mmCIF file of C-alpha atoms in Angstrom:
data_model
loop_
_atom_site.group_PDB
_atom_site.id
_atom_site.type_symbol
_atom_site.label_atom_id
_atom_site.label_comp_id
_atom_site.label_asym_id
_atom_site.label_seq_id
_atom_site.Cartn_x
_atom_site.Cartn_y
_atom_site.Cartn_z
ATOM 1 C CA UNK A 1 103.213 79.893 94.008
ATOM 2 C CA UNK A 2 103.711 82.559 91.670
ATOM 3 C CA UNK A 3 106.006 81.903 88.016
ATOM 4 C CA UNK A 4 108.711 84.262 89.907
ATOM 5 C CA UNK A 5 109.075 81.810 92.832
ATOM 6 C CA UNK A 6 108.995 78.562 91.214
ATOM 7 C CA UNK A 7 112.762 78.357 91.141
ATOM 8 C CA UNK A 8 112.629 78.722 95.139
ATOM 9 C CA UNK A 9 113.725 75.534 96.823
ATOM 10 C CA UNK A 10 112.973 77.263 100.442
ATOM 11 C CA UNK A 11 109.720 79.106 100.240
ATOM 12 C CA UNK A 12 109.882 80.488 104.306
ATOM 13 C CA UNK A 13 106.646 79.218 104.604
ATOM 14 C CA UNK A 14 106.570 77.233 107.658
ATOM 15 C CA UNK A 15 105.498 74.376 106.368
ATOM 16 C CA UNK A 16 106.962 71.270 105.688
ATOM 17 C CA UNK A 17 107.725 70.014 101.731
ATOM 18 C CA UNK A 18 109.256 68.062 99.241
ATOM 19 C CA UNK A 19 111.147 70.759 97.983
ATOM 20 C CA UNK A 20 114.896 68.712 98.167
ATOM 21 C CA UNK A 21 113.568 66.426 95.138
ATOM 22 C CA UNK A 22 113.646 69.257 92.960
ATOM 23 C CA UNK A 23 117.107 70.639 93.748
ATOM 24 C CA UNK A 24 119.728 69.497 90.332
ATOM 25 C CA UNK A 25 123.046 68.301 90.929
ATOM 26 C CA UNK A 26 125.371 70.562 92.724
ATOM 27 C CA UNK A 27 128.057 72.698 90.442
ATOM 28 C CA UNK A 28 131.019 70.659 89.336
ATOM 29 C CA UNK A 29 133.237 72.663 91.600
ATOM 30 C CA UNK A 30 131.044 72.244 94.461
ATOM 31 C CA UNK A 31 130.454 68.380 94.125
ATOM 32 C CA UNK A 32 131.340 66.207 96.590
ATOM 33 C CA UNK A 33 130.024 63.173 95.865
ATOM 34 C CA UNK A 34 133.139 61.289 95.109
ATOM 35 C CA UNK A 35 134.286 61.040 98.756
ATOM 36 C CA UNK A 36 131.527 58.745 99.322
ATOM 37 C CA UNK A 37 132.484 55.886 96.749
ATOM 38 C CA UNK A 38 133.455 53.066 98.425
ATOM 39 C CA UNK A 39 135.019 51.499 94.587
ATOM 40 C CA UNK A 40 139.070 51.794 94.313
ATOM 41 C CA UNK A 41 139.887 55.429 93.736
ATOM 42 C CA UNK A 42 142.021 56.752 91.453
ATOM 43 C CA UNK A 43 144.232 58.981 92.632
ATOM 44 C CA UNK A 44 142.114 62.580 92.931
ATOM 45 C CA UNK A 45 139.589 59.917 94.384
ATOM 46 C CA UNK A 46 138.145 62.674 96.237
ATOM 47 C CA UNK A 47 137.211 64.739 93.694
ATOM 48 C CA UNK A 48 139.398 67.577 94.206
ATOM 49 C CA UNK A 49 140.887 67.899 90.758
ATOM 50 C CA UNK A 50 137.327 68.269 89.057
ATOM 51 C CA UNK A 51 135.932 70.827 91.449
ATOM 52 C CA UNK A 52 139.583 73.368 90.168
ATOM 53 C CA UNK A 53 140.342 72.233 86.562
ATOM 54 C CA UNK A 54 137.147 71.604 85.858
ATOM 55 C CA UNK A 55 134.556 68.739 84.841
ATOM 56 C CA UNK A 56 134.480 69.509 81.319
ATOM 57 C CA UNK A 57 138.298 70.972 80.622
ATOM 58 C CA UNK A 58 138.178 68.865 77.953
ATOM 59 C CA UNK A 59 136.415 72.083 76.331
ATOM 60 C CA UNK A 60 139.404 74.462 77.342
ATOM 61 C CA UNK A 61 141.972 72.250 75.326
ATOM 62 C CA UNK A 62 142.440 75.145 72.936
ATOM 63 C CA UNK A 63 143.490 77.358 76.063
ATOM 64 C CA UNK A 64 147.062 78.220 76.727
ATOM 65 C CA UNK A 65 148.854 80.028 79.372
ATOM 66 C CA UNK A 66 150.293 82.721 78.596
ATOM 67 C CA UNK A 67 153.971 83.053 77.761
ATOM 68 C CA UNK A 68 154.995 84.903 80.760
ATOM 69 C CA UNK A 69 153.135 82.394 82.839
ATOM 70 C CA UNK A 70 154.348 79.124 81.225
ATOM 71 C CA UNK A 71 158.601 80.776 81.645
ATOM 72 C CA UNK A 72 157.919 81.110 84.851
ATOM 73 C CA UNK A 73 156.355 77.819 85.924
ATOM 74 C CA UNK A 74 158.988 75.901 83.860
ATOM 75 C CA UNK A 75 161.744 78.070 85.180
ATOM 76 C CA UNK A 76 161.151 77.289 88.837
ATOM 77 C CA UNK A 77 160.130 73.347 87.503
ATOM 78 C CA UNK A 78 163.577 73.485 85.972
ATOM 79 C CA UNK A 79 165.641 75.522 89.072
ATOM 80 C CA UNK A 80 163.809 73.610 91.730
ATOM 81 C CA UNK A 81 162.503 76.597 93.535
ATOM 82 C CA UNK A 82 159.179 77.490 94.913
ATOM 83 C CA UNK A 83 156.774 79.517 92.733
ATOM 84 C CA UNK A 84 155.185 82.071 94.515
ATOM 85 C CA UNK A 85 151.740 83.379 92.455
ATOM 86 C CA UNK A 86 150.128 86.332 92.959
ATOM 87 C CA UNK A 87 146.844 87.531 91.849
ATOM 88 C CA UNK A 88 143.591 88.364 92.753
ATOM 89 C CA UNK A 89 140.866 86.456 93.993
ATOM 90 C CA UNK A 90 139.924 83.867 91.669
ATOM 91 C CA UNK A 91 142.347 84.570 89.068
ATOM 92 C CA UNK A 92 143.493 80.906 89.088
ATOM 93 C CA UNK A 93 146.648 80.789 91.133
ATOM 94 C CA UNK A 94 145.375 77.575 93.137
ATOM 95 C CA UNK A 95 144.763 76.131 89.896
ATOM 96 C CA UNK A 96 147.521 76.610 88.290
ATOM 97 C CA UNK A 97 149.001 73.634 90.683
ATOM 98 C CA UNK A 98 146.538 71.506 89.834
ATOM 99 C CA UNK A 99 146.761 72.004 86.061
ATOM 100 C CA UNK A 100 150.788 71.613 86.305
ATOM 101 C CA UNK A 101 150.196 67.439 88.756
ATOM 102 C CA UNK A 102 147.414 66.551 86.275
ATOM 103 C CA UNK A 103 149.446 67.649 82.698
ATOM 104 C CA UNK A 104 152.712 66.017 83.649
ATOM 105 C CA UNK A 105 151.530 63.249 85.879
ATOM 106 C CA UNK A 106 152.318 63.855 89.690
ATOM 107 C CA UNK A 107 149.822 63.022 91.586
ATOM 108 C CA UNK A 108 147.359 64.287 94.022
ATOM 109 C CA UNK A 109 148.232 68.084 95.501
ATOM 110 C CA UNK A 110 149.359 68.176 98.708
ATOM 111 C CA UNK A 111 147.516 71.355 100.215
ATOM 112 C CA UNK A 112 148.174 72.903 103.358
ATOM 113 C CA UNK A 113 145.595 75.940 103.644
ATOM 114 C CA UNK A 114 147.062 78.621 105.372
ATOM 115 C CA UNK A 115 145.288 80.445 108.289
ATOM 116 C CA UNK A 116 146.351 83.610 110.861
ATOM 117 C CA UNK A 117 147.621 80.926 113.598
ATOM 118 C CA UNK A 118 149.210 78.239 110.923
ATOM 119 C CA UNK A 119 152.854 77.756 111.990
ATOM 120 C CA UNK A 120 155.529 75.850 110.260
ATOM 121 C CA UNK A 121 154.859 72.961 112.592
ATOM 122 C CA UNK A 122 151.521 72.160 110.942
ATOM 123 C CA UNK A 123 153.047 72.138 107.602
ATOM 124 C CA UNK A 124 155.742 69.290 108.761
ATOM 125 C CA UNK A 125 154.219 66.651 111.106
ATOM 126 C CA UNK A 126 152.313 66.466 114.501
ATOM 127 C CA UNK A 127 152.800 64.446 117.226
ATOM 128 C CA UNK A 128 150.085 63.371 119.511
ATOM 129 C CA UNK A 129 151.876 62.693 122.907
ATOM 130 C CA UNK A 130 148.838 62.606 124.908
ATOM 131 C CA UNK A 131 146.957 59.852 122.642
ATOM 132 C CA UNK A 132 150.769 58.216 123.507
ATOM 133 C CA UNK A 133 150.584 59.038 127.178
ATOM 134 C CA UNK A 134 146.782 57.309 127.383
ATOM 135 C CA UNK A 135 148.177 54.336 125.744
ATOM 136 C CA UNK A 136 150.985 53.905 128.075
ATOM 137 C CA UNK A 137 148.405 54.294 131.132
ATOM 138 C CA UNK A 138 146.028 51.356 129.593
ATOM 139 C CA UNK A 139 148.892 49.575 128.606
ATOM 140 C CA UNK A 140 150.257 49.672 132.454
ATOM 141 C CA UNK A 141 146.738 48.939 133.750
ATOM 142 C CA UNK A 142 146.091 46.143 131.712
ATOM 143 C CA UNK A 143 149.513 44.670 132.909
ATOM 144 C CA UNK A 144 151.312 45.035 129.267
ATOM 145 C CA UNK A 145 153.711 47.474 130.465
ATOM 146 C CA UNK A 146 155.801 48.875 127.995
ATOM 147 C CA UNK A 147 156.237 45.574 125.952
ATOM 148 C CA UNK A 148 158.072 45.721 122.385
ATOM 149 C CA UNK A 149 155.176 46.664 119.833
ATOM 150 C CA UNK A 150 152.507 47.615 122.839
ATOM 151 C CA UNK A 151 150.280 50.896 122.170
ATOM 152 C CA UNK A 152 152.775 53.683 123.776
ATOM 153 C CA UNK A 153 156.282 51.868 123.617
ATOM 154 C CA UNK A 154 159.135 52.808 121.912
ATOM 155 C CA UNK A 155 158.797 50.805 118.517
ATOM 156 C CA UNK A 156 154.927 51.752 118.530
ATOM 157 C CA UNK A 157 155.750 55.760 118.284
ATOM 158 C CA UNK A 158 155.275 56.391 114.930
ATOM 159 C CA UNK A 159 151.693 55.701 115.379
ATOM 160 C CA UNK A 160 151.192 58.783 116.798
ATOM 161 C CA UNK A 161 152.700 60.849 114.457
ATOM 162 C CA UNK A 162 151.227 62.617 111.095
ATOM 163 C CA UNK A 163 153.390 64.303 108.180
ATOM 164 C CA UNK A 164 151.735 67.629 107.095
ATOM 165 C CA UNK A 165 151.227 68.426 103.548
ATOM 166 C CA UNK A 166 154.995 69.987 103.597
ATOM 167 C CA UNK A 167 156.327 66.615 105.513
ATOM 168 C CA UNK A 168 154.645 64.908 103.174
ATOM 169 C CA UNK A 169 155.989 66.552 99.702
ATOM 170 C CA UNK A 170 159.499 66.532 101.293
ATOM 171 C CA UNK A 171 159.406 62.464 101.682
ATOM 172 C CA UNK A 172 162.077 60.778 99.372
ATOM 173 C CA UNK A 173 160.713 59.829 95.865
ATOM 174 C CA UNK A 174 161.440 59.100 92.086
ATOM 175 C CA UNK A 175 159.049 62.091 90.491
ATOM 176 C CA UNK A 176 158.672 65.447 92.857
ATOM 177 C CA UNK A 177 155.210 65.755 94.628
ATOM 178 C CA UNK A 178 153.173 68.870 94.061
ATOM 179 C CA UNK A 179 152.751 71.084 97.166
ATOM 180 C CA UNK A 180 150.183 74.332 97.218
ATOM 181 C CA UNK A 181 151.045 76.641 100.271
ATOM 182 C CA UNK A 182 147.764 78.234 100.270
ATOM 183 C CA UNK A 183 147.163 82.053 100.774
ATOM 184 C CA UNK A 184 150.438 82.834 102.311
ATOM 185 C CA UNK A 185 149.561 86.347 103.067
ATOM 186 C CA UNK A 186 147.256 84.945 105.731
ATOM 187 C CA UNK A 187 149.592 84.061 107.855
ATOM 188 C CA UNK A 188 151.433 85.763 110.732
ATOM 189 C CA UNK A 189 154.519 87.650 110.094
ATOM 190 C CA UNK A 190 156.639 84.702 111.378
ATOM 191 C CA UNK A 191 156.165 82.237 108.496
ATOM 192 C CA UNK A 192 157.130 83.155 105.512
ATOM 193 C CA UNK A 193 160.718 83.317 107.262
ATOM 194 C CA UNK A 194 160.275 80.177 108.871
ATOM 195 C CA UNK A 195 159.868 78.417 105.632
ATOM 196 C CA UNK A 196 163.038 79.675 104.650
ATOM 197 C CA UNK A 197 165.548 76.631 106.058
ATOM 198 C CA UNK A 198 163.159 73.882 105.002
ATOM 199 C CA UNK A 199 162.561 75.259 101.444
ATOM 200 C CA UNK A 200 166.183 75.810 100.637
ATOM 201 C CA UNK A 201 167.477 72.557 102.066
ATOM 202 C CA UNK A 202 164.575 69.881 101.605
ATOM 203 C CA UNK A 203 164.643 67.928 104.638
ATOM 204 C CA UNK A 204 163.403 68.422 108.469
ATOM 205 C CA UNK A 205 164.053 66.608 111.723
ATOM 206 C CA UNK A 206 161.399 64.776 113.861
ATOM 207 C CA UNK A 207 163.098 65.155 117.566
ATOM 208 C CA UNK A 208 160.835 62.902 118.836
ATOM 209 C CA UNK A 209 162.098 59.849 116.713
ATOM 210 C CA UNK A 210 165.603 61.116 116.343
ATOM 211 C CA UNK A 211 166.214 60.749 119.792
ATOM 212 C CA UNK A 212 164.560 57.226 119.884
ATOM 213 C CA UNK A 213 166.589 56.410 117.258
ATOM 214 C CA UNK A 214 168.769 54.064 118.413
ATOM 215 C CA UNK A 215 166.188 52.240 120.278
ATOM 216 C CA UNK A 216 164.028 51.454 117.305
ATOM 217 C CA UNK A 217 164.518 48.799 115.087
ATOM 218 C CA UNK A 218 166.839 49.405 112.359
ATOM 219 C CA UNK A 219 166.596 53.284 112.897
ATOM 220 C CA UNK A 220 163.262 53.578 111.459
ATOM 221 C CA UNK A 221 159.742 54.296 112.543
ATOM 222 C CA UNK A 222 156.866 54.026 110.468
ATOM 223 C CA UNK A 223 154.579 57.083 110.563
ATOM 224 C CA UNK A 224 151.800 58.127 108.775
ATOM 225 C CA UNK A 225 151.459 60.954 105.389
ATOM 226 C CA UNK A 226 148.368 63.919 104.732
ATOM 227 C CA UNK A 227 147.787 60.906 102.182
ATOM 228 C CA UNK A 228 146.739 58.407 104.602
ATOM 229 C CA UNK A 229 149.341 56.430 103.718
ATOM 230 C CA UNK A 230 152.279 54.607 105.826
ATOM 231 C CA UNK A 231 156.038 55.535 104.988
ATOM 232 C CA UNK A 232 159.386 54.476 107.105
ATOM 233 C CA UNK A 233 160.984 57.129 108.501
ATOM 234 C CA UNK A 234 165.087 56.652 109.482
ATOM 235 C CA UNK A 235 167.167 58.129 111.809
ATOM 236 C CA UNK A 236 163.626 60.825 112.252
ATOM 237 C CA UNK A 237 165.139 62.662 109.364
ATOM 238 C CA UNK A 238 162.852 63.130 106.385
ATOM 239 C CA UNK A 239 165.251 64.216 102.801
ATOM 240 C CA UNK A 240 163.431 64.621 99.815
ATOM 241 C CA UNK A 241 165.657 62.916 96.649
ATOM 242 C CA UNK A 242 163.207 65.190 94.338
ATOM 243 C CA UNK A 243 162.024 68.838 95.385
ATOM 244 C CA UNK A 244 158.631 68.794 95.073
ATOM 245 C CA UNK A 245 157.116 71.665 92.561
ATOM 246 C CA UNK A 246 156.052 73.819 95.629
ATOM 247 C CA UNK A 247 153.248 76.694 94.824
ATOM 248 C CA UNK A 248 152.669 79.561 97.595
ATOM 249 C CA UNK A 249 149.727 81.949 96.507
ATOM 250 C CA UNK A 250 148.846 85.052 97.629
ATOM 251 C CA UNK A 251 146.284 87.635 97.311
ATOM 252 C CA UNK A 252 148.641 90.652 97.666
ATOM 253 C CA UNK A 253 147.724 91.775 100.751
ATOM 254 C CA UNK A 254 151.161 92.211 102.366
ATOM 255 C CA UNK A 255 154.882 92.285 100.947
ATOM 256 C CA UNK A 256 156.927 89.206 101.837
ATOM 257 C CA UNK A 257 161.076 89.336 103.082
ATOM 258 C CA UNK A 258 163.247 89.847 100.896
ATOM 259 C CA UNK A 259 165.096 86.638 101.991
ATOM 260 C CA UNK A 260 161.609 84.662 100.899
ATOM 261 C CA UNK A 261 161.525 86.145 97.431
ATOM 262 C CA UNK A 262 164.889 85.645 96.606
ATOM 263 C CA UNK A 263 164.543 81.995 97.115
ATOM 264 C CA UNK A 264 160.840 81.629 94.692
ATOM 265 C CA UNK A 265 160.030 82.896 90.624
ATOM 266 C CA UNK A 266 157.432 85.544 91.258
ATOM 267 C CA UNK A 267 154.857 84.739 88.706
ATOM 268 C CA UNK A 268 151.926 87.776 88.989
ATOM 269 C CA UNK A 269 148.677 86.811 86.995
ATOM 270 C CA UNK A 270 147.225 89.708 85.738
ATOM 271 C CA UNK A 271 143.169 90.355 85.119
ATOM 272 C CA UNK A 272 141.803 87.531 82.993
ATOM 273 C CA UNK A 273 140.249 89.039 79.362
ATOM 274 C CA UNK A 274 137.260 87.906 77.767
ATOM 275 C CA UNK A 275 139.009 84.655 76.228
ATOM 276 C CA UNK A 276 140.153 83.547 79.071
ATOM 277 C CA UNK A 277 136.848 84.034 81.218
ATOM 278 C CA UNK A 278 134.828 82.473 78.584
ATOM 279 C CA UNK A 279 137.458 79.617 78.514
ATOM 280 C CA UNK A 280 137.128 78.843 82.531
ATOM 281 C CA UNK A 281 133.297 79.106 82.360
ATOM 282 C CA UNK A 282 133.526 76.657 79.536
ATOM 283 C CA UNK A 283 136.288 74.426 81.708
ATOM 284 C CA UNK A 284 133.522 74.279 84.543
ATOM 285 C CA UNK A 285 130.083 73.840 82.986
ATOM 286 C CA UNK A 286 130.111 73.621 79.307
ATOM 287 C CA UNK A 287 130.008 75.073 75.947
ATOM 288 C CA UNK A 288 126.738 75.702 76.047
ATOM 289 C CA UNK A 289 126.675 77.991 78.888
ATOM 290 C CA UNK A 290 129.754 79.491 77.934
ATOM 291 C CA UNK A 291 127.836 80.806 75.114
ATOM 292 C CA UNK A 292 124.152 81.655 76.952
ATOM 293 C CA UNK A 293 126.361 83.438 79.730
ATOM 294 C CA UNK A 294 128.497 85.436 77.421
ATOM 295 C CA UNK A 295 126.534 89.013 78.370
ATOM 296 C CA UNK A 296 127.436 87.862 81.861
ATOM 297 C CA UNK A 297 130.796 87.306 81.483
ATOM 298 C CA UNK A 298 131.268 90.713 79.691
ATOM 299 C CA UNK A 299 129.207 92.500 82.297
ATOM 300 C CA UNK A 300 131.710 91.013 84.618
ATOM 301 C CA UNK A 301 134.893 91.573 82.787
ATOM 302 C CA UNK A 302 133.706 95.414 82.323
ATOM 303 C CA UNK A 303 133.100 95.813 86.133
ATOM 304 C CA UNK A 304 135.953 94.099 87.220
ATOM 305 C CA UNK A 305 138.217 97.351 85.779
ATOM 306 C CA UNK A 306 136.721 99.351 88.599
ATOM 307 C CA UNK A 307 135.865 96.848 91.164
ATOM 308 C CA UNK A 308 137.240 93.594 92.725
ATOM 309 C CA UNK A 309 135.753 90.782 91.574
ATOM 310 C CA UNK A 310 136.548 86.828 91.629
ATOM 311 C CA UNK A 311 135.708 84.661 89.119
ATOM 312 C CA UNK A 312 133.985 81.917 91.749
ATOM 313 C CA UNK A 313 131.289 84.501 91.784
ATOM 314 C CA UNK A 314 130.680 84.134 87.666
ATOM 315 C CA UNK A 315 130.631 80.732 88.038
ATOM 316 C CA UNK A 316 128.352 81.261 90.932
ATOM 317 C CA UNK A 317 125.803 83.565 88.967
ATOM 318 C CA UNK A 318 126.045 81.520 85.195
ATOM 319 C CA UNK A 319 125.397 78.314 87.229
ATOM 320 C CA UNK A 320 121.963 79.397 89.029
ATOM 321 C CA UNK A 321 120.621 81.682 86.418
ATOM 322 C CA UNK A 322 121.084 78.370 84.130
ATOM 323 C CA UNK A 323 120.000 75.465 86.513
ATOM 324 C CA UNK A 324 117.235 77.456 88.348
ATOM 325 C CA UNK A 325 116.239 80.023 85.760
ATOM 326 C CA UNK A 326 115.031 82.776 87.749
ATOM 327 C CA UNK A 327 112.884 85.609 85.629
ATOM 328 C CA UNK A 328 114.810 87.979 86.948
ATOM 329 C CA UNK A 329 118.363 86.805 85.669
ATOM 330 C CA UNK A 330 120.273 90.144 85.489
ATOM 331 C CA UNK A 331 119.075 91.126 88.970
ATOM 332 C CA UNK A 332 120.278 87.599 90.675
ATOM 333 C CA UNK A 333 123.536 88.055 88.980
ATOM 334 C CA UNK A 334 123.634 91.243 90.143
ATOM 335 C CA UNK A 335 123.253 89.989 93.818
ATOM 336 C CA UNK A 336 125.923 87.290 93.970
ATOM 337 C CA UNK A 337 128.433 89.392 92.050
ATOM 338 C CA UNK A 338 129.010 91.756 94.916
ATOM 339 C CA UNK A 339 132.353 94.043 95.163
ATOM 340 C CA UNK A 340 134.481 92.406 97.338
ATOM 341 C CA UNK A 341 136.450 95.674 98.167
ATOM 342 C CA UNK A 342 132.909 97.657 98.775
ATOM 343 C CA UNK A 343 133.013 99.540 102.182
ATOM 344 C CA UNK A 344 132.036 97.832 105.278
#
C-alpha cells in the first residue's frame, strides 16, 4: 500500500482485512455510543446534547450570541411565543434550542423532525387502535372478555396511546419544556396553519379518551410521552400550566402565513464570520484543531460569500484531514465541501 492510501480504511480490494481496528473514534457529533449504556442516564442520556453543543463547549465559553439574537430569544422566553429561526444550513438554528435547555436548565429537547407528509397529528399523540382491536380479539379468545384492566378494555386504553414531541411539551409542568419544530419549510402547505390553534392556546383534545371519560376511573387515563415516560391524562384534555420555549427552524425555502408569523419573534441568523466559525470548530473538536484548521475555515468562510455552504461540512473536512491525515488535505476538503446550491 502506497503512503497516499494508508489512511484508507476500505481498500476495494476484494479481500478480506482487519481494517475496522484501525478506524478512531467517531466525531463527537456523530457519536452514538451513549445509547448503549445500560448505567442510570442523566437526562441527554442519549447523547444528543454533545453531538449539537458540542463535546468540548467548554472551549466556546468566551462565545456570545449576538445582541440581536439574545433580544429575540429572551423576548419570545419572556412573551411566551414560539421563535421561529431562520438561516441557512448549518448556521446553528437547531442549536440554538439546545444551548437555551442546557444554559437555564430544562431538560432534554423534545424534537419532532419535520418531513413533506408530517401532519399536526404526529406532533400531538397517536393512537394505535388496531394493536387495541388485537387485544380485544385475544382477550375474547382466551375467555377474559372485556374485564376491568384486561389488554383492550376501557381502563387499559391509554396503553395504546403515545404523546408526540408537541403532546409532550404541552403536558402540565412547573418549568416550560423545550420543543424544536424541525425544518418547518418541509412540510406541506397545511401545517404551519394547523399549528396555529394549538400554539396560541396550549392545550389539545384526545377524542378517544374524552369520550371514555366517564367510564374511566377518576377521569384519567395513563398514556405514554416521546420521553418514554408515563403521565395521567384527565378528562383526554392535555393544558400546559407553562408554555414550553417552542423553536420552529427553517431553511428559507418558502414564506409562511401571515397568521403564523404574527403569532412567533422572527429571529434570522445571518452568515457566521471567522470568530464564530473558529468558535464552533473549537465547541466540537478542540483548540487544537481550531487552530491547525484555521486555513480551512477561512477557505470556507471566503467561499461561502458566493456559494452555499453548511458548516456540518467544515466539521466534516477538519475532522478527517485531522484523524486520517490524508497527503492530499486541500483536495479532500475540497471534495466534502461541495456547493449545496450547484446545478443538478
Amino acid at each position: 500500500m502506497t503512503e497516499s492510501s494508508e489512511w484508507l480504511i476500505y481498500r476495494g480490494a476484494g479481500e478480506p482485512h482487519d481494517g475496522m481496528s484501525r478506524l478512531p473514534p467517531p466525531p463527537p457529533w456523530r457519536d452514538f455510543s451513549a445509547r448503549g449504556a445500560e448505567t442510570v442516564q442523566e437526562p441527554d442520556g442519549d447523547g444528543s446534547r454533545d453531538r449539537r453543543l458540542g463535546a468540548h463547549r467548554h472551549l466556546a465559553e468566551l462565545h456570545r450570541p449576538g445582541a440581536e439574537e439574545l433580544e429575540m430569544i429572551n423576548a419570545a422566553l419572556y412573551l411566551r411565543r414560539p421563535l421561529l429561526v431562520t438561516g441557512s444550513p448549518g448556521a446553528g438554528k437547531s442549536t440554538l434550542a439546545h444551548s437555551v435547555a442546557y444554559e437555564l436548565g430544562l431538560g432534554e429537547v423534545l424534537r419532532w423532525s419535520i418531513v413533506s407528509r408530517s401532519a399536526l397529528q404526529d406532533g400531538l399523540y397517536h393512537y394505535d387502535a388496531i394493536a387495541r382491536l388485537q387485544d380485544v380479539q385475544i382477550a375474547a379468545q382466551g375467555g377474559y372478555g372485556s374485564a376491568a384492566g384486561s389488554p383492550g378494555s376501557v381502563e387499559a386504553i391509554g396503553g395504546y396511546i403515545r404523546l408526540g414531541p408537541l403532546g409532550t411539551a404541552l403536558l402540565p409542568s412547573d418549568t416550560p419544556r423545550v420543543l424544536l419544530i424541525d425544518e418547518l419549510d418541509k412540510s406541506d402547505i397545511d401545517l404551519p396553519n394547523d399549528l396555529l390553534n394549538v400554539l396560541e392556546e396550549g392545550e389539545f383534545e384526545i377524542p378517544e379518551l374524552r369520550r371514555l371519560a366517564d367510564r374511566l376511573p377518576d377521569g384519567e387515563a395513563e398514556v405514554l410521552t416521546a420521553d418514554g415516560t408515563k403521565v395521567r391524562v384527565r378528562d383526554g384534555r392535555v393544558r400546559c400550566t407553562s408554555f414550553p420555549f417552542v423553536v420552529l427552524t427553517s431553511n428559507g425555502e418558502r414564506d409562511f402565513p401571515a397568521p403564523l408569523m404574527r403569532r412567533c419573534i422572527h429571529l434570522e441568523l445571518g452568515r457566521p464570520d471567522h470568530n464564530r466559525l473558529a468558535t464552533f470548530v473549537r465547541a466540537h473538536l478542540g483548540d487544537e484543531a481550531a487552530r491547525a484548521g484555521d486555513d480551512l475555515i477561512a477557505r470556507f468562510l471566503e467561499r461561502s460569500h458566493s456559494e452555499l455552504l453548511a458548516t456540518d461540512q467544515l466539521l466534516n473536512a477538519l475532522y478527517l484531514t485531522d484523524a486520517a491525515a490524508p497527503p492530499s488535505r486541500e483536495r479532500l476538503a475540497d471534495l466534502l465541501i461541495q456547493r449545496l446550491d450547484r446545478p443538478r
